mmCIF file of C-alpha atoms in Angstrom:
data_model
loop_
_atom_site.group_PDB
_atom_site.id
_atom_site.type_symbol
_atom_site.label_atom_id
_atom_site.label_comp_id
_atom_site.label_asym_id
_atom_site.label_seq_id
_atom_site.Cartn_x
_atom_site.Cartn_y
_atom_site.Cartn_z
ATOM 1 C CA UNK A 1 0.000 0.000 0.000
ATOM 2 C CA UNK A 2 1.433 3.330 -1.021
ATOM 3 C CA UNK A 3 2.027 5.903 1.699
ATOM 4 C CA UNK A 4 2.067 9.658 1.325
ATOM 5 C CA UNK A 5 3.443 12.486 3.454
ATOM 6 C CA UNK A 6 3.350 16.192 4.119
ATOM 7 C CA UNK A 7 5.080 18.611 6.500
ATOM 8 C CA UNK A 8 4.389 21.953 8.096
ATOM 9 C CA UNK A 9 5.922 24.234 10.708
ATOM 10 C CA UNK A 10 4.076 24.345 14.035
ATOM 11 C CA UNK A 11 4.728 26.148 17.332
ATOM 12 C CA UNK A 12 6.440 22.986 18.632
ATOM 13 C CA UNK A 13 8.482 22.048 15.554
ATOM 14 C CA UNK A 14 8.118 20.532 12.125
ATOM 15 C CA UNK A 15 5.101 18.231 11.912
ATOM 16 C CA UNK A 16 5.367 15.214 9.634
ATOM 17 C CA UNK A 17 2.103 13.534 8.626
ATOM 18 C CA UNK A 18 2.012 10.182 6.838
ATOM 19 C CA UNK A 19 -0.881 8.111 5.610
ATOM 20 C CA UNK A 20 -2.766 6.330 2.875
ATOM 21 C CA UNK A 21 -5.769 7.388 0.827
ATOM 22 C CA UNK A 22 -8.001 6.156 3.688
ATOM 23 C CA UNK A 23 -6.180 6.944 6.961
ATOM 24 C CA UNK A 24 -3.506 8.925 8.725
ATOM 25 C CA UNK A 25 -0.893 6.467 10.016
ATOM 26 C CA UNK A 26 1.654 8.779 11.626
ATOM 27 C CA UNK A 27 1.993 12.284 13.074
ATOM 28 C CA UNK A 28 5.439 13.111 14.453
ATOM 29 C CA UNK A 29 7.167 16.362 15.395
ATOM 30 C CA UNK A 30 10.826 17.144 14.723
ATOM 31 C CA UNK A 31 13.156 19.976 15.629
ATOM 32 C CA UNK A 32 14.244 20.540 12.032
ATOM 33 C CA UNK A 33 12.642 20.078 8.649
ATOM 34 C CA UNK A 34 13.568 16.948 6.737
ATOM 35 C CA UNK A 35 14.683 17.042 3.155
ATOM 36 C CA UNK A 36 12.121 14.764 1.566
ATOM 37 C CA UNK A 37 9.861 14.864 -1.398
ATOM 38 C CA UNK A 38 6.346 15.768 -0.271
ATOM 39 C CA UNK A 39 3.577 13.764 -1.902
ATOM 40 C CA UNK A 40 0.473 14.892 -0.076
ATOM 41 C CA UNK A 41 -3.095 13.786 -0.653
ATOM 42 C CA UNK A 42 -6.499 15.060 0.494
ATOM 43 C CA UNK A 43 -6.640 13.153 3.798
ATOM 44 C CA UNK A 44 -3.204 14.458 4.814
ATOM 45 C CA UNK A 45 -4.230 17.997 3.929
ATOM 46 C CA UNK A 46 -7.329 17.533 6.106
ATOM 47 C CA UNK A 47 -5.096 16.367 8.961
ATOM 48 C CA UNK A 48 -2.724 19.282 8.422
ATOM 49 C CA UNK A 49 -5.637 21.729 8.485
ATOM 50 C CA UNK A 50 -7.062 20.198 11.676
ATOM 51 C CA UNK A 51 -3.665 20.317 13.385
ATOM 52 C CA UNK A 52 -3.203 23.957 12.348
ATOM 53 C CA UNK A 53 -6.651 24.731 13.795
ATOM 54 C CA UNK A 54 -5.679 22.908 16.995
ATOM 55 C CA UNK A 55 -2.508 24.995 17.312
ATOM 56 C CA UNK A 56 -4.543 28.150 16.620
ATOM 57 C CA UNK A 57 -6.917 27.219 19.453
ATOM 58 C CA UNK A 58 -9.994 26.724 17.294
ATOM 59 C CA UNK A 59 -10.180 22.903 17.260
ATOM 60 C CA UNK A 60 -10.508 20.554 20.217
ATOM 61 C CA UNK A 61 -11.616 17.324 18.544
ATOM 62 C CA UNK A 62 -10.083 15.758 15.453
ATOM 63 C CA UNK A 63 -12.177 14.054 12.790
ATOM 64 C CA UNK A 64 -9.536 12.733 10.402
ATOM 65 C CA UNK A 65 -9.611 8.908 10.155
ATOM 66 C CA UNK A 66 -6.671 7.156 11.831
ATOM 67 C CA UNK A 67 -4.962 3.787 11.449
ATOM 68 C CA UNK A 68 -2.022 3.517 13.845
ATOM 69 C CA UNK A 69 -0.046 0.301 13.449
ATOM 70 C CA UNK A 70 0.815 -1.617 16.616
ATOM 71 C CA UNK A 71 0.221 -4.667 18.766
ATOM 72 C CA UNK A 72 -3.163 -5.500 20.218
ATOM 73 C CA UNK A 73 -2.121 -4.091 23.604
ATOM 74 C CA UNK A 74 -0.788 -0.891 22.023
ATOM 75 C CA UNK A 75 -4.061 -0.503 20.120
ATOM 76 C CA UNK A 76 -5.986 -0.852 23.398
ATOM 77 C CA UNK A 77 -3.848 1.803 25.090
ATOM 78 C CA UNK A 78 -4.116 4.173 22.116
ATOM 79 C CA UNK A 79 -7.890 3.703 22.114
ATOM 80 C CA UNK A 80 -7.933 4.715 25.794
ATOM 81 C CA UNK A 81 -6.056 7.902 24.836
ATOM 82 C CA UNK A 82 -8.999 8.933 22.657
ATOM 83 C CA UNK A 83 -11.192 8.964 25.781
ATOM 84 C CA UNK A 84 -9.143 11.661 27.548
ATOM 85 C CA UNK A 85 -11.058 14.917 27.073
ATOM 86 C CA UNK A 86 -9.371 17.979 25.659
ATOM 87 C CA UNK A 87 -7.846 19.989 28.489
ATOM 88 C CA UNK A 88 -7.787 17.015 30.903
ATOM 89 C CA UNK A 89 -5.102 14.619 32.046
ATOM 90 C CA UNK A 90 -4.990 11.053 33.307
ATOM 91 C CA UNK A 91 -2.307 8.723 34.617
ATOM 92 C CA UNK A 92 -0.635 5.578 33.308
ATOM 93 C CA UNK A 93 -2.086 3.733 36.301
ATOM 94 C CA UNK A 94 -5.611 4.874 35.533
ATOM 95 C CA UNK A 95 -5.308 3.627 31.958
ATOM 96 C CA UNK A 96 -3.952 0.287 33.241
ATOM 97 C CA UNK A 97 -6.918 0.036 35.629
ATOM 98 C CA UNK A 98 -9.330 0.904 32.815
ATOM 99 C CA UNK A 99 -7.762 -1.966 30.858
ATOM 100 C CA UNK A 100 -8.491 -4.251 33.839
ATOM 101 C CA UNK A 101 -4.868 -4.746 34.910
ATOM 102 C CA UNK A 102 -3.646 -2.116 37.391
ATOM 103 C CA UNK A 103 -0.200 -3.771 37.436
ATOM 104 C CA UNK A 104 0.456 -2.813 33.814
ATOM 105 C CA UNK A 105 1.094 0.907 34.276
ATOM 106 C CA UNK A 106 4.686 0.527 32.990
ATOM 107 C CA UNK A 107 3.457 -1.383 29.943
ATOM 108 C CA UNK A 108 0.922 1.385 29.378
ATOM 109 C CA UNK A 109 3.770 3.888 29.563
ATOM 110 C CA UNK A 110 5.756 1.946 26.982
ATOM 111 C CA UNK A 111 2.770 1.701 24.632
ATOM 112 C CA UNK A 112 2.049 5.378 25.167
ATOM 113 C CA UNK A 113 5.634 6.189 24.197
ATOM 114 C CA UNK A 114 5.253 4.224 20.969
ATOM 115 C CA UNK A 115 2.141 6.113 19.878
ATOM 116 C CA UNK A 116 2.708 6.957 16.195
ATOM 117 C CA UNK A 117 0.019 9.648 15.984
ATOM 118 C CA UNK A 118 1.077 12.397 18.370
ATOM 119 C CA UNK A 119 -1.357 15.095 19.444
ATOM 120 C CA UNK A 120 -4.380 13.479 17.763
ATOM 121 C CA UNK A 121 -3.992 10.381 19.957
ATOM 122 C CA UNK A 122 -3.244 12.586 22.969
ATOM 123 C CA UNK A 123 -0.402 10.760 24.715
ATOM 124 C CA UNK A 124 0.682 14.158 26.082
ATOM 125 C CA UNK A 125 -2.357 14.059 28.404
ATOM 126 C CA UNK A 126 -0.938 11.112 30.365
ATOM 127 C CA UNK A 127 1.167 11.913 33.430
ATOM 128 C CA UNK A 128 2.710 10.061 36.363
ATOM 129 C CA UNK A 129 0.718 9.111 39.467
ATOM 130 C CA UNK A 130 1.953 12.183 41.308
ATOM 131 C CA UNK A 131 0.904 14.505 38.480
ATOM 132 C CA UNK A 132 4.491 14.905 37.297
ATOM 133 C CA UNK A 133 5.322 15.080 33.649
ATOM 134 C CA UNK A 134 7.062 11.894 32.656
ATOM 135 C CA UNK A 135 8.448 10.653 29.358
ATOM 136 C CA UNK A 136 7.381 12.103 26.071
ATOM 137 C CA UNK A 137 9.026 10.947 22.870
ATOM 138 C CA UNK A 138 9.084 14.520 21.563
ATOM 139 C CA UNK A 139 10.636 15.906 24.731
ATOM 140 C CA UNK A 140 9.030 17.043 27.970
ATOM 141 C CA UNK A 141 9.031 20.671 26.823
ATOM 142 C CA UNK A 142 6.606 19.723 24.029
ATOM 143 C CA UNK A 143 4.375 17.815 26.450
ATOM 144 C CA UNK A 144 4.333 20.833 28.755
ATOM 145 C CA UNK A 145 3.594 23.174 25.839
ATOM 146 C CA UNK A 146 0.665 21.029 24.646
ATOM 147 C CA UNK A 147 -0.849 20.775 28.135
ATOM 148 C CA UNK A 148 -0.462 24.496 28.738
ATOM 149 C CA UNK A 149 -1.960 25.213 25.301
ATOM 150 C CA UNK A 150 -5.002 23.083 26.091
ATOM 151 C CA UNK A 151 -5.262 24.485 29.616
ATOM 152 C CA UNK A 152 -5.241 28.078 28.406
ATOM 153 C CA UNK A 153 -7.939 27.368 25.872
ATOM 154 C CA UNK A 154 -10.102 25.262 28.186
ATOM 155 C CA UNK A 155 -9.584 27.660 31.092
ATOM 156 C CA UNK A 156 -7.989 24.987 33.266
ATOM 157 C CA UNK A 157 -4.764 25.494 35.175
ATOM 158 C CA UNK A 158 -2.474 22.504 35.318
ATOM 159 C CA UNK A 159 -0.162 21.991 38.250
ATOM 160 C CA UNK A 160 2.535 20.335 36.201
ATOM 161 C CA UNK A 161 5.598 20.469 38.436
ATOM 162 C CA UNK A 162 4.375 20.420 42.026
#
């Protein structure tokens, strides 16, 4: 199956979007632009537009169809991410409990860290049990930025580093 891609500059770096004619399969953020040939299609342009609206503060829920590739457990964790409301946070332990195995919080953290569709599958909304920011593949500063961005728009104040 042929994959396509597009890029754009965001407040947190260069966003790379990949997908097929039917689904977005990857959204990643990088510090610098990559030198690649862009071969965008309509669904990727829709995703790009939704992400730009998100960064502008005018979109809280994405509608673009997704197809992240991963194990069954990863898919379960990523599905749980879609249940975290905009402007809210949860913990790895809570997701493990929701998946009926409270002892799997580390496994949830690993699956969360392998999420291929950043921002749209909101892995940035998952924090440690004590409310501390923990691991984010794109760097903790991006996680903090995203949470603050959502908090400002939703009117919530996050206590990120207490």
